[in-house]
mmCIF file of C-alpha atoms in Angstrom:
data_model
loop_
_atom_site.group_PDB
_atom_site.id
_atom_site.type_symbol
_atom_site.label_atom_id
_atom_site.label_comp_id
_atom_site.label_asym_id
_atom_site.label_seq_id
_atom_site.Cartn_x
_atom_site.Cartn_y
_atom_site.Cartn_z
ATOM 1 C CA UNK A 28 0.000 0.000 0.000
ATOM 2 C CA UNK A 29 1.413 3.052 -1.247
ATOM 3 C CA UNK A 30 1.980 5.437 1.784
ATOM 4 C CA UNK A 31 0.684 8.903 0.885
ATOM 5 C CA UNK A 32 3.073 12.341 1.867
ATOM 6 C CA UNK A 33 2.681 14.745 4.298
ATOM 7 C CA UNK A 34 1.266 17.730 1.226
ATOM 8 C CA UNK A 35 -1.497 14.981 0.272
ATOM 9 C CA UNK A 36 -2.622 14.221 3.772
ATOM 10 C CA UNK A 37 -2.894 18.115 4.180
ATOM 11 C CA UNK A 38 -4.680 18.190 1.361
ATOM 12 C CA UNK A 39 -7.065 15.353 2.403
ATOM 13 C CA UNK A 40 -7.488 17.027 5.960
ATOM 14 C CA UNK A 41 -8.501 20.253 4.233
ATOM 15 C CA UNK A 42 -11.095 18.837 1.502
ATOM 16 C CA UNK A 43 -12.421 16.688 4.423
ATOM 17 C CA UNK A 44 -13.081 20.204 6.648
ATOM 18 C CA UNK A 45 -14.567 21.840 3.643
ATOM 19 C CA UNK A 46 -17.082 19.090 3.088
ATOM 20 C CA UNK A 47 -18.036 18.691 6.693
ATOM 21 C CA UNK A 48 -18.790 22.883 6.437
ATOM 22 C CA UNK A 49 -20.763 22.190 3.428
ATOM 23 C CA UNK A 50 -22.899 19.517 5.121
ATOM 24 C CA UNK A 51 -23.546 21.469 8.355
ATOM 25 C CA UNK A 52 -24.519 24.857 6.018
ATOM 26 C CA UNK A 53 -27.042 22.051 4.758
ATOM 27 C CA UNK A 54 -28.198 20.346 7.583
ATOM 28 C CA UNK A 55 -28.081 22.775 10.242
ATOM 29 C CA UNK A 56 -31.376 25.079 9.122
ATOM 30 C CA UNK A 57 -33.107 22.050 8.706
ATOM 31 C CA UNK A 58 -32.459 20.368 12.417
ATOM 32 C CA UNK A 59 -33.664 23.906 13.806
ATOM 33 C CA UNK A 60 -36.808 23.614 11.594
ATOM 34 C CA UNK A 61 -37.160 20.352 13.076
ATOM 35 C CA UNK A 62 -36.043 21.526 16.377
ATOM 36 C CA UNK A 63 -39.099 24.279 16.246
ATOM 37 C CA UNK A 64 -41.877 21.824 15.327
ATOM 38 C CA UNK A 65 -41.334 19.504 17.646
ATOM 39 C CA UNK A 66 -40.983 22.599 20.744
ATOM 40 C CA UNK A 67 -43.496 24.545 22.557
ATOM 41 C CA UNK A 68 -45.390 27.891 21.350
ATOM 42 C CA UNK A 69 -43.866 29.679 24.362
ATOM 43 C CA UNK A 70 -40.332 28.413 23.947
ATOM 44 C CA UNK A 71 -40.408 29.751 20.299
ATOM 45 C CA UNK A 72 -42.233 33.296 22.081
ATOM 46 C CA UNK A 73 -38.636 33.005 23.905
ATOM 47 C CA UNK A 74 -36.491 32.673 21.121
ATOM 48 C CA UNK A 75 -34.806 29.362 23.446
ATOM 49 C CA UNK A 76 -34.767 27.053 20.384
ATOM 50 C CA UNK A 77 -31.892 26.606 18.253
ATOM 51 C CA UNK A 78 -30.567 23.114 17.718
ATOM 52 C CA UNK A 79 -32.601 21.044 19.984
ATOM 53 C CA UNK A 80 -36.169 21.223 20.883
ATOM 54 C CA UNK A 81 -37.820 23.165 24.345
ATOM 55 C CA UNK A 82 -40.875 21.948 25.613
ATOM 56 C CA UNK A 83 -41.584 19.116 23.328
ATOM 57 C CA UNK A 84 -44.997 18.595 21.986
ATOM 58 C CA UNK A 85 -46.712 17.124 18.916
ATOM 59 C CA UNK A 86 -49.451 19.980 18.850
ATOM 60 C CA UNK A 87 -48.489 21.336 15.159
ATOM 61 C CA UNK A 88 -48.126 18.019 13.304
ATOM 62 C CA UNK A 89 -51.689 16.996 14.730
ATOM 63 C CA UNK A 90 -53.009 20.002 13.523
ATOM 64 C CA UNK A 91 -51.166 19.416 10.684
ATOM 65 C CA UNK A 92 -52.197 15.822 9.952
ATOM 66 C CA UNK A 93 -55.560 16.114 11.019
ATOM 67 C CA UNK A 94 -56.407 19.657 8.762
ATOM 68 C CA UNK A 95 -57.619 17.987 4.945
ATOM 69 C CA UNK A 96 -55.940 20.742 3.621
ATOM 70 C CA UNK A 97 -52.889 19.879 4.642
ATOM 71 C CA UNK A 98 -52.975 15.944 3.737
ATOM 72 C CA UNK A 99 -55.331 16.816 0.444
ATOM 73 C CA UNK A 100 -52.611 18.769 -0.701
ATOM 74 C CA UNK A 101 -49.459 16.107 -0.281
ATOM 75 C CA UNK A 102 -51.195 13.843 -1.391
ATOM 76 C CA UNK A 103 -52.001 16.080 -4.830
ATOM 77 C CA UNK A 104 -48.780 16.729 -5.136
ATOM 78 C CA UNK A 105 -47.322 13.329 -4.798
ATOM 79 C CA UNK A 106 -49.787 12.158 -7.396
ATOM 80 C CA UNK A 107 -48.923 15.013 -9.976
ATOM 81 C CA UNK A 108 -45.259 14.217 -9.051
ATOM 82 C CA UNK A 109 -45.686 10.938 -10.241
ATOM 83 C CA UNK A 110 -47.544 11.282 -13.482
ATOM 84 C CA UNK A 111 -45.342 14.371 -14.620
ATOM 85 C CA UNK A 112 -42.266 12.040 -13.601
ATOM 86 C CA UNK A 113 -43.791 9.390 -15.494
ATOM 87 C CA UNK A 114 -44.399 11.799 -18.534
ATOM 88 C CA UNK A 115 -41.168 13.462 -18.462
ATOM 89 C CA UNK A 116 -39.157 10.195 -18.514
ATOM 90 C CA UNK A 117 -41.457 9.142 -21.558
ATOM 91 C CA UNK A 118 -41.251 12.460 -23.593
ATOM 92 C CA UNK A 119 -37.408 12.738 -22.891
ATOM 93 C CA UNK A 120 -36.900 8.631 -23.755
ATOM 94 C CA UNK A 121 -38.481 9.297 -26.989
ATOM 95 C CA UNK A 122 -36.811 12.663 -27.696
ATOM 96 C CA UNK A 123 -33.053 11.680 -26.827
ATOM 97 C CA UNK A 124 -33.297 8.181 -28.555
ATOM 98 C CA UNK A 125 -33.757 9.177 -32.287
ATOM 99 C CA UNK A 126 -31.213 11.479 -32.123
ATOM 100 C CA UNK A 127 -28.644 8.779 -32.060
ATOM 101 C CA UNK A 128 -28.901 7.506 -35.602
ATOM 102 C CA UNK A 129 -26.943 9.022 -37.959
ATOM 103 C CA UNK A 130 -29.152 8.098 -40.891
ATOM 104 C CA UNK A 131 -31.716 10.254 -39.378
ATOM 105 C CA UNK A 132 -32.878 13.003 -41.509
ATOM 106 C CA UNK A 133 -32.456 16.390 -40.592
ATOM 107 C CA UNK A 134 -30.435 15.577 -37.285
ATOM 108 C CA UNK A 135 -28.443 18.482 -37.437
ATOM 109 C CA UNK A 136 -31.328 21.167 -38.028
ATOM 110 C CA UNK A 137 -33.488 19.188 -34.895
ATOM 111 C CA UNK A 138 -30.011 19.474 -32.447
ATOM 112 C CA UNK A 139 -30.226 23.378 -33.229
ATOM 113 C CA UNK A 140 -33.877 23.489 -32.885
ATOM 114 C CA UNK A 141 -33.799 21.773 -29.674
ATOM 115 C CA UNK A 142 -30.955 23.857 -28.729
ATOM 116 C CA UNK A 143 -32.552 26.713 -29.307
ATOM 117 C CA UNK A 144 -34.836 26.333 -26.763
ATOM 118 C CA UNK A 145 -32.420 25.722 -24.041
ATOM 119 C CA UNK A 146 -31.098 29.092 -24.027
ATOM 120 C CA UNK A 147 -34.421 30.978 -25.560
ATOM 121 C CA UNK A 148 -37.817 31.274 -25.043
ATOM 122 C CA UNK A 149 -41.099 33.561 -25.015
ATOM 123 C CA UNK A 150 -41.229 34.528 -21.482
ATOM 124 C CA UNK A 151 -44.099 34.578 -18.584
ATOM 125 C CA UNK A 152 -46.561 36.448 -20.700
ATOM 126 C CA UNK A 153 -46.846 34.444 -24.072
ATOM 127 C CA UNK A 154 -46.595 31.042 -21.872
ATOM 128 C CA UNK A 155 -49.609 32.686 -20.099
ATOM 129 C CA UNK A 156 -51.784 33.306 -23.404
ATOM 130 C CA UNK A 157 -50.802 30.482 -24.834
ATOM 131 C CA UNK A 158 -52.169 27.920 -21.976
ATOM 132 C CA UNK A 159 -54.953 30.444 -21.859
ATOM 133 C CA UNK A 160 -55.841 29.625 -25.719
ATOM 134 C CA UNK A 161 -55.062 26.155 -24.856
ATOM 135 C CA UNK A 162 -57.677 25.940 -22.180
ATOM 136 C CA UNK A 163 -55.439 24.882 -19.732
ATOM 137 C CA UNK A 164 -55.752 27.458 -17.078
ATOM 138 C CA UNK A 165 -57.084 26.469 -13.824
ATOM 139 C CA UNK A 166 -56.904 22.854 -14.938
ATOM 140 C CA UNK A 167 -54.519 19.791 -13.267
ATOM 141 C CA UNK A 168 -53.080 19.568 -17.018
ATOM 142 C CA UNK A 169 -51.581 22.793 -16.739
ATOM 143 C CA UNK A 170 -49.038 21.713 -13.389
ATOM 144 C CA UNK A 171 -48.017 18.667 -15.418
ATOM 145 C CA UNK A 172 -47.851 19.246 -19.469
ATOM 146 C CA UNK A 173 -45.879 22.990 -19.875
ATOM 147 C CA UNK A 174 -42.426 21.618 -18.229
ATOM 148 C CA UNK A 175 -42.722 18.036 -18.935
ATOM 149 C CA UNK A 176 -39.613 17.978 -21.147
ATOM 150 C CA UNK A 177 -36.341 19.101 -20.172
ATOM 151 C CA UNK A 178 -33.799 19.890 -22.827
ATOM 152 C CA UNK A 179 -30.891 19.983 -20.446
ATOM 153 C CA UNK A 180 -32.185 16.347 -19.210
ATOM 154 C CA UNK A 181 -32.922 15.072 -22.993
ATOM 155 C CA UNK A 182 -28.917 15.830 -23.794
ATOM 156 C CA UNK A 183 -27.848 13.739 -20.426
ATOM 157 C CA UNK A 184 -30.046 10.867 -21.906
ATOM 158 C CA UNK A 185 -29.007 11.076 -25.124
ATOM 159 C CA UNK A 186 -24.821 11.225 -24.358
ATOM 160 C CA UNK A 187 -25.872 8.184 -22.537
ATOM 161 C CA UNK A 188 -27.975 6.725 -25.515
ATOM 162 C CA UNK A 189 -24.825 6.861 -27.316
ATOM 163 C CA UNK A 190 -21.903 5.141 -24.822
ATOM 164 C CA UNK A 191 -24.124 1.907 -25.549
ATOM 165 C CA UNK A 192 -22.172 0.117 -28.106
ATOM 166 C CA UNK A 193 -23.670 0.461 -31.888
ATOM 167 C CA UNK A 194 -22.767 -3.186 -32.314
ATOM 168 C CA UNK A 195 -26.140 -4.277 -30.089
ATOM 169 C CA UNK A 196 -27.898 -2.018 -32.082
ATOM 170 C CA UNK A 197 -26.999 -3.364 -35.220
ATOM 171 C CA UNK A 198 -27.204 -6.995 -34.189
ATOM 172 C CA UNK A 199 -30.583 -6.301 -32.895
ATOM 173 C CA UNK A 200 -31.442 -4.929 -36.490
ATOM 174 C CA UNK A 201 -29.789 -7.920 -37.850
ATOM 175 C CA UNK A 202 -32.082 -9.990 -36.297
ATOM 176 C CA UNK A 203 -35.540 -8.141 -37.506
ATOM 177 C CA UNK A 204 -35.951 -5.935 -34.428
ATOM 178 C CA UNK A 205 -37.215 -2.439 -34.837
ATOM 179 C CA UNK A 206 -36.516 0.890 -33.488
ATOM 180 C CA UNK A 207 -38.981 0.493 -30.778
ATOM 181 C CA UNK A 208 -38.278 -3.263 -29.706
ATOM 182 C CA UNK A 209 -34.671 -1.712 -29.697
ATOM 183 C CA UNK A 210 -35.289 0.817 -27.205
ATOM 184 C CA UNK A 211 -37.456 -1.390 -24.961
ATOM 185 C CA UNK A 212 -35.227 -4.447 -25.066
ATOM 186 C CA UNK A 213 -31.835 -2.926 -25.480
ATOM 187 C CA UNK A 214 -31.510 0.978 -24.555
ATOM 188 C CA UNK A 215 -33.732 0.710 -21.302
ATOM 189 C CA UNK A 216 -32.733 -1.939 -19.435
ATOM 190 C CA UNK A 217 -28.918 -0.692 -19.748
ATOM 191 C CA UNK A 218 -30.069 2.556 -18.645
ATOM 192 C CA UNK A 219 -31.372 2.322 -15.631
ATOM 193 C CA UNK A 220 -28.790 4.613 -13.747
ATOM 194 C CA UNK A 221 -29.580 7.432 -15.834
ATOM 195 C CA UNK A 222 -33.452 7.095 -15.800
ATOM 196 C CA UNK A 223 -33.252 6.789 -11.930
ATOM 197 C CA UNK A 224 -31.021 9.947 -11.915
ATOM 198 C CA UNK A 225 -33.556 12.007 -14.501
ATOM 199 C CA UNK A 226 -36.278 10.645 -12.951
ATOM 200 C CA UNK A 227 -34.942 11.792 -9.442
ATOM 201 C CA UNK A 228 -34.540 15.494 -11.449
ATOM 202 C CA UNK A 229 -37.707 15.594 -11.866
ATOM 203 C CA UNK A 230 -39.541 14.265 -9.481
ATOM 204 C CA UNK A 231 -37.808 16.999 -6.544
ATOM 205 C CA UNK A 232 -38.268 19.661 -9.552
ATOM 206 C CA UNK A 233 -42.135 19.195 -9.274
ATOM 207 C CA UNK A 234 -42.143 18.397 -6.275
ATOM 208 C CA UNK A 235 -40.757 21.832 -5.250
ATOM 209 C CA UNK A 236 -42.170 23.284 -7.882
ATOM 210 C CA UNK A 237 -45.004 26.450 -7.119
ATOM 211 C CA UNK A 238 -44.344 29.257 -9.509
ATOM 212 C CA UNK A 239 -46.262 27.495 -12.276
ATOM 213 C CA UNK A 240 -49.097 26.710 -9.483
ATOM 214 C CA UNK A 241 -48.948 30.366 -8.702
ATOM 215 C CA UNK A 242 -49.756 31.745 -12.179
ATOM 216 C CA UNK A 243 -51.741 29.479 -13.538
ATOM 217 C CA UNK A 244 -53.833 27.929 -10.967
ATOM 218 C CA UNK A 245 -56.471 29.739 -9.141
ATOM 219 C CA UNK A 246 -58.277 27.008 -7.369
ATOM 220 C CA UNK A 247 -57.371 26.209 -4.065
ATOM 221 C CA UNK A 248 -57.989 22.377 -4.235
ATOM 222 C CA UNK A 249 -55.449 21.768 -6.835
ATOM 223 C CA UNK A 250 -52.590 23.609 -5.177
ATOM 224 C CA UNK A 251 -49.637 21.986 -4.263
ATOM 225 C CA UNK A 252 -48.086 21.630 -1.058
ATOM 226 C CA UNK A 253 -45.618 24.037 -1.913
ATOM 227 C CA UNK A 254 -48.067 26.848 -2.959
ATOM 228 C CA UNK A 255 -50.038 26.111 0.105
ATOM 229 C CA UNK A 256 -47.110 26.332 2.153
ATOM 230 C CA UNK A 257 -45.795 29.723 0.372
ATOM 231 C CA UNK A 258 -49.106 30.878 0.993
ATOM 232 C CA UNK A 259 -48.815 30.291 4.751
ATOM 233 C CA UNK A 260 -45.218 31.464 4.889
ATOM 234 C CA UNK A 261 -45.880 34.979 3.507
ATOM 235 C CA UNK A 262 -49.879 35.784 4.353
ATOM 236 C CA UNK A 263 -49.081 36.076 8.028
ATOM 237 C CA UNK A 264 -49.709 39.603 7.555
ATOM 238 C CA UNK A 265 -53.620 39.378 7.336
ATOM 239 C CA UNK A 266 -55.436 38.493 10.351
ATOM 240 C CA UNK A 267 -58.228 36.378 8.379
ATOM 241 C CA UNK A 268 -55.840 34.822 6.505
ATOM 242 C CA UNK A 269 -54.061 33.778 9.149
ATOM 243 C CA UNK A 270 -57.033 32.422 10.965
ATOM 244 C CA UNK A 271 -58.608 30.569 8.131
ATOM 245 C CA UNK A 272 -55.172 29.295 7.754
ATOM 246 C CA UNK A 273 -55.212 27.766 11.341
ATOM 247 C CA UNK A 274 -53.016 30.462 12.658
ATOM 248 C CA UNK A 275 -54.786 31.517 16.079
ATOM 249 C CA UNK A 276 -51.878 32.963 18.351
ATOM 250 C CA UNK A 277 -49.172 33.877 17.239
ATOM 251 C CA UNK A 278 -46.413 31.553 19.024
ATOM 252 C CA UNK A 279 -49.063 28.672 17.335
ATOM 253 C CA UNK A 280 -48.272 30.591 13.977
ATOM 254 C CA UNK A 281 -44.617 29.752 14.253
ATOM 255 C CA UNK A 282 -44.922 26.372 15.385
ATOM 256 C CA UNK A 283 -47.364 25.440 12.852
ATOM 257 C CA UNK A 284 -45.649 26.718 10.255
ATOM 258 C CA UNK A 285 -42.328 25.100 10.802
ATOM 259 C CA UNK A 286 -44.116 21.532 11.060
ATOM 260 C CA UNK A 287 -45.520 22.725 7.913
ATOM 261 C CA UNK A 288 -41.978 22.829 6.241
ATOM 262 C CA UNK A 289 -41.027 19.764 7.387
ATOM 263 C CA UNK A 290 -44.510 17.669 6.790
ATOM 264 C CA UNK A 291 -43.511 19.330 2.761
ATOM 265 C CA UNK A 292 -39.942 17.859 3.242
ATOM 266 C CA UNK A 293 -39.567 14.535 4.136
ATOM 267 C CA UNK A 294 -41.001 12.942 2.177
ATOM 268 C CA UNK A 295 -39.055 13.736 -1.077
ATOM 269 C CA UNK A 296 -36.257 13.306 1.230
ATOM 270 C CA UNK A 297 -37.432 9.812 1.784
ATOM 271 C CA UNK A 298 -36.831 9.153 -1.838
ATOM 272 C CA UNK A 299 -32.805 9.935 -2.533
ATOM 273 C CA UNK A 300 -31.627 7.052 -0.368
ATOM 274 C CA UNK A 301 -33.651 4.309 -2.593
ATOM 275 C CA UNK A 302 -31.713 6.228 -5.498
ATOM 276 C CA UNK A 303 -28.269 7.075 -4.354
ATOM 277 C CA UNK A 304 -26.285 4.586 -5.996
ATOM 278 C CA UNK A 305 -27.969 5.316 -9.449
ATOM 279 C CA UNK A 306 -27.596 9.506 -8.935
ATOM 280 C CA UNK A 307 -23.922 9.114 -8.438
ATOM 281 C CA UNK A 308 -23.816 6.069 -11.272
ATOM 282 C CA UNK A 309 -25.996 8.375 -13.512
ATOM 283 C CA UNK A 310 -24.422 11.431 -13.645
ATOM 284 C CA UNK A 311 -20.977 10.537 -13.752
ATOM 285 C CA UNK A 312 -21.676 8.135 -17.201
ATOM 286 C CA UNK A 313 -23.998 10.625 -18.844
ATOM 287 C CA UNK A 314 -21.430 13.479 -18.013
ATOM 288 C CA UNK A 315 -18.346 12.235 -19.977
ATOM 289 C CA UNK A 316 -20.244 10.139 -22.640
ATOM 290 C CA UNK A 317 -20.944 11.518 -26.297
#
């Protein structure tokens, strides 16, 4: 075993400090979120929480759990989480996967196209009038169809559509196998780091995900948890608003609304361990292939 030098164990020391700063900047505003759910209205009134909770008490994730807001509105936004997932992975599948043949006419002019968009586009506005025309306004199509494609995601798909070998391809083609039996028997199954890792993209994008919510839904029931939880964050400055809300006293209001953050959390949270070994696998092959 090779012994390493003083300069490289310095080195190592220093990278290792760095990363342990990184992961407390990260992890520290989220224990004292934690840490102010799970503490008492008048311990937050005394400012007395920081890393570890005062007081504890459950009062703000039973009024949390047992409000059909609240649980109406995860449970929305886990189901439109899933089926834009689901459509994303299908609309970028089928976009990256043509673009590997060479024989495919006008390749060069659909790359510039697609491009295009990456770096361009209409603005808030036109998007706006154009759903309008479409009839999409105020409608659950409208959180799931505008951003169901990602270009940035179609070009990490595609570099990885190309590291498979072209002799499979061809072999398959050989055989009688089409395009389509190609991509289901072939490209998919030796992709399945990169559609975890896309998938994983989008699922915490729409998950997190309220803007679009925001402009172009106006009925209550079909907001997200994220747009219910904005809501809550910044309305604290109207009294009925705050009361329809649940917000009664104010050392409630900050309790609640912390157990609120963390009730919108966890459970994408819940999701990257199930998926870690295909992130890292993901993005490191669909970075330096193509």
């Amino acid at each position: 075993m090779a012994v390493k030098s003083k300069k490289t164990r310095i080195g190592d020391l220093i990278v290792a400090f760095l990363c342990v700063i990184v992961i407390l900047v990260c992890l520290l505003p989220m224990v004292n979120v934690l840490s102010r759910s799970l503490s008492s209205p008048d311990a937050l009134v005394r400012n007395e929480v920081l890393l570890l909770p005062k007081e504890m008490n459950f009062e703000a994730y039973k009024m949390v759990l047992g409000d059909s807001k609240y649980t109406w509105s995860l449970a929305w936004t886990a189901i439109i989480t899933v089926i834009g997932t689901c459509l994303s992975m299908f609309m970028t599948t089928i976009c990256a996967y043509p673009l590997i043949y060479d024989n495919l006419k006008g390749k060069k002019l659909i790359n510039a196209f697609i491009l295009f968009t990456m770096y361009f586009n209409a603005g808030t506005i036109p998007l706006y009038l154009l759903l309008k025309d479409l009839d999409l306004l105020n409608r659950p199509a409208v959180l799931v169809v505008p951003y169901c494609l990602s270009v940035f995601n179609m070009i990490i798909m595609r570099s990885f559509f190309y590291g498979i070998p072209d002799s499979l391809r061809e072999s398959a083609e050989i055989d009688g196998a089409g395009p389509v039996r190609i991509l289901v028997s072939i490209y998919l199954p030796l992709s399945t780091p990169v559609i975890a890792t896309l998938s994983l993209f989008y699922a915490v994008g729409r998950w997190n995900g309220f803007s679009d919510a925001l402009m172009f839904m106006n009925k209550r029931e079909y907001w997200p948890i994220q747009l219910l939880l904005y809501n809550i964050l910044n309305n604290m400055t109207s009294l009925e608003v705050a009361t329809q809300e649940g917000f009664t006293k104010p050392a409630l209001s900050d309790n609640l609304k912390a157990a609120t953050v963390m009730f919108a959390t966890v459970p994408i949270l819940m999701v990257y361990p199930w998926l870690q070994k295909y992130f890292i696998t993901g993005v490191h092959l669909g970075s330096i292939k193509g």
